Amino acid sequence: IDALTGVATLSAPAGTCVIDANQAGNAAYGAAAQVQQSLTSLIATISLVLHYANNSCVLTAWSREHLHSLALAIKNDRLTLVELRGFASSTGTVARNNVLGIQRARVPATLLKTYLKALHVHHVTLRMTGYGASMFVTRPTSAAANRRTEITVS
């Protein structure tokens, strides 16, 4: 993950595997001719982290731009699952932080759905979870880095 942008590099263990199948003969059977089979894996994972101002779920221009790029990648790579996890820092009440966690999952999901619809992409499942003030990535727990949405696409 790039420390400045929060963008993770595409990790794609995708590719083509070529299998050569051989069967030796014996006293009862003749050897079979070699058969070659190619298998292509299209598995890919993309991660993106969005950050927010204190007590806010408003997306920055940077976040909107990267969500649009994410929508294009989903279309191009035919990805089907988007998981959005919203978090808050420890600033504010528990009740408010729980609401912010949910909003920080829902707001980028709504914009991403809009972008996907405009790209005629309808095969994607979005899972949204709000965690409130928990699972901190840094100390102090009130730090801005904890006010985030983690998005994973596969």
XYZ file of C-alpha atoms in Angstrom:
154
model
C 0.000 0.000 0.000
C 1.340 3.383 -0.984
C 1.729 5.386 2.249
C 0.835 8.685 0.544
C -2.181 7.642 -1.493
C -3.522 4.605 0.347
C -3.709 2.722 -2.948
C -2.606 -0.868 -3.004
C -0.972 -2.282 -6.075
C -2.975 -4.780 -8.057
C -2.044 -8.214 -6.842
C -2.916 -10.612 -9.588
C -1.845 -14.210 -9.307
C -3.651 -14.575 -12.599
C -2.154 -16.199 -15.623
C -2.029 -19.269 -17.773
C -0.781 -22.660 -16.685
C 0.081 -25.222 -19.343
C -0.208 -28.859 -18.324
C 1.446 -31.628 -20.322
C -0.226 -34.954 -19.554
C 1.771 -38.107 -20.251
C 0.836 -41.713 -19.739
C 3.517 -44.344 -20.038
C 2.718 -47.710 -21.496
C 3.233 -51.124 -19.939
C 3.056 -54.780 -21.044
C -0.734 -54.555 -21.444
C -1.188 -51.017 -22.808
C 0.661 -48.803 -25.250
C 1.824 -45.345 -24.236
C -0.711 -42.549 -24.777
C 0.205 -39.540 -26.882
C 1.020 -36.411 -24.890
C -1.953 -34.107 -24.377
C -1.507 -30.425 -23.603
C -4.126 -28.372 -21.744
C -4.027 -24.661 -20.877
C -5.846 -23.309 -17.832
C -6.283 -19.583 -17.374
C -6.868 -18.077 -13.955
C -8.483 -14.641 -13.862
C -8.168 -14.168 -10.106
C -7.201 -10.636 -9.127
C -7.453 -8.544 -5.982
C -7.489 -4.761 -5.751
C -7.403 -2.777 -2.504
C -8.105 0.891 -1.904
C -8.192 2.961 1.305
C -10.149 6.227 1.510
C -9.668 8.782 4.307
C -12.020 11.387 5.792
C -12.046 14.599 7.776
C -13.082 14.324 11.419
C -16.808 13.604 11.929
C -17.373 13.359 8.161
C -18.246 10.826 5.496
C -17.818 13.285 2.596
C -15.647 11.869 -0.192
C -12.692 13.942 -1.360
C -12.043 14.601 -5.048
C -9.150 12.119 -4.775
C -11.516 9.462 -3.417
C -14.111 10.045 -6.151
C -11.421 9.828 -8.835
C -10.023 6.577 -7.433
C -13.494 5.050 -7.058
C -14.056 5.760 -10.747
C -10.734 4.084 -11.587
C -11.793 1.168 -9.409
C -15.060 0.852 -11.353
C -13.098 0.705 -14.611
C -10.839 -2.023 -13.189
C -13.882 -4.007 -12.019
C -15.287 -3.856 -15.527
C -12.013 -4.630 -17.313
C -11.022 -7.500 -15.016
C -14.598 -8.832 -14.636
C -14.342 -8.721 -10.852
C -17.488 -9.626 -8.954
C -17.138 -8.912 -5.223
C -16.558 -5.549 -3.529
C -16.162 -5.425 0.249
C -16.331 -2.004 1.910
C -15.407 -1.657 5.591
C -15.978 1.704 7.290
C -14.089 2.845 10.401
C -13.976 5.840 12.724
C -11.307 7.217 15.008
C -11.964 7.305 18.750
C -12.939 10.995 18.566
C -16.654 11.370 19.331
C -19.212 9.206 21.086
C -19.561 5.475 20.537
C -22.976 6.005 18.954
C -21.674 8.647 16.541
C -18.627 6.564 15.618
C -20.845 3.553 14.872
C -22.952 5.704 12.535
C -19.810 7.096 10.866
C -18.475 3.574 10.331
C -21.667 2.578 8.530
C -21.773 5.804 6.502
C -18.123 5.398 5.505
C -19.000 2.024 4.003
C -22.305 3.129 2.431
C -21.270 6.457 0.844
C -18.442 5.109 -1.364
C -20.560 2.034 -2.169
C -23.340 4.279 -3.479
C -20.954 6.251 -5.697
C -19.255 3.065 -6.903
C -22.675 1.621 -7.846
C -23.385 4.789 -9.849
C -20.100 4.479 -11.723
C -20.654 0.761 -12.397
C -24.186 1.391 -13.680
C -22.863 4.057 -16.075
C -20.327 1.479 -17.321
C -23.140 -1.096 -17.774
C -21.653 -3.389 -15.124
C -24.348 -5.363 -13.309
C -22.586 -8.510 -12.105
C -21.022 -7.103 -8.914
C -21.953 -7.865 -5.303
C -21.234 -5.120 -2.756
C -20.835 -5.991 0.933
C -20.789 -3.090 3.369
C -19.839 -3.273 7.044
C -19.445 -0.448 9.547
C -17.022 -1.074 12.402
C -17.139 2.297 14.171
C -14.144 3.099 16.361
C -12.325 -0.224 16.246
C -9.490 -2.043 14.485
C -7.226 0.998 14.610
C -4.332 1.158 12.162
C -2.318 3.646 14.204
C -1.988 5.269 17.620
C -3.290 7.459 19.055
C -6.707 6.012 18.281
C -7.931 9.548 17.540
C -5.478 9.847 14.593
C -6.828 10.755 11.163
C -5.549 7.494 9.596
C -8.206 5.617 11.576
C -11.017 7.530 9.807
C -11.164 5.374 6.711
C -12.920 3.016 4.318
C -11.036 -0.121 3.316
C -12.196 -1.490 -0.027
C -11.221 -4.899 -1.362
C -12.306 -6.110 -4.783
C -11.936 -9.639 -6.092
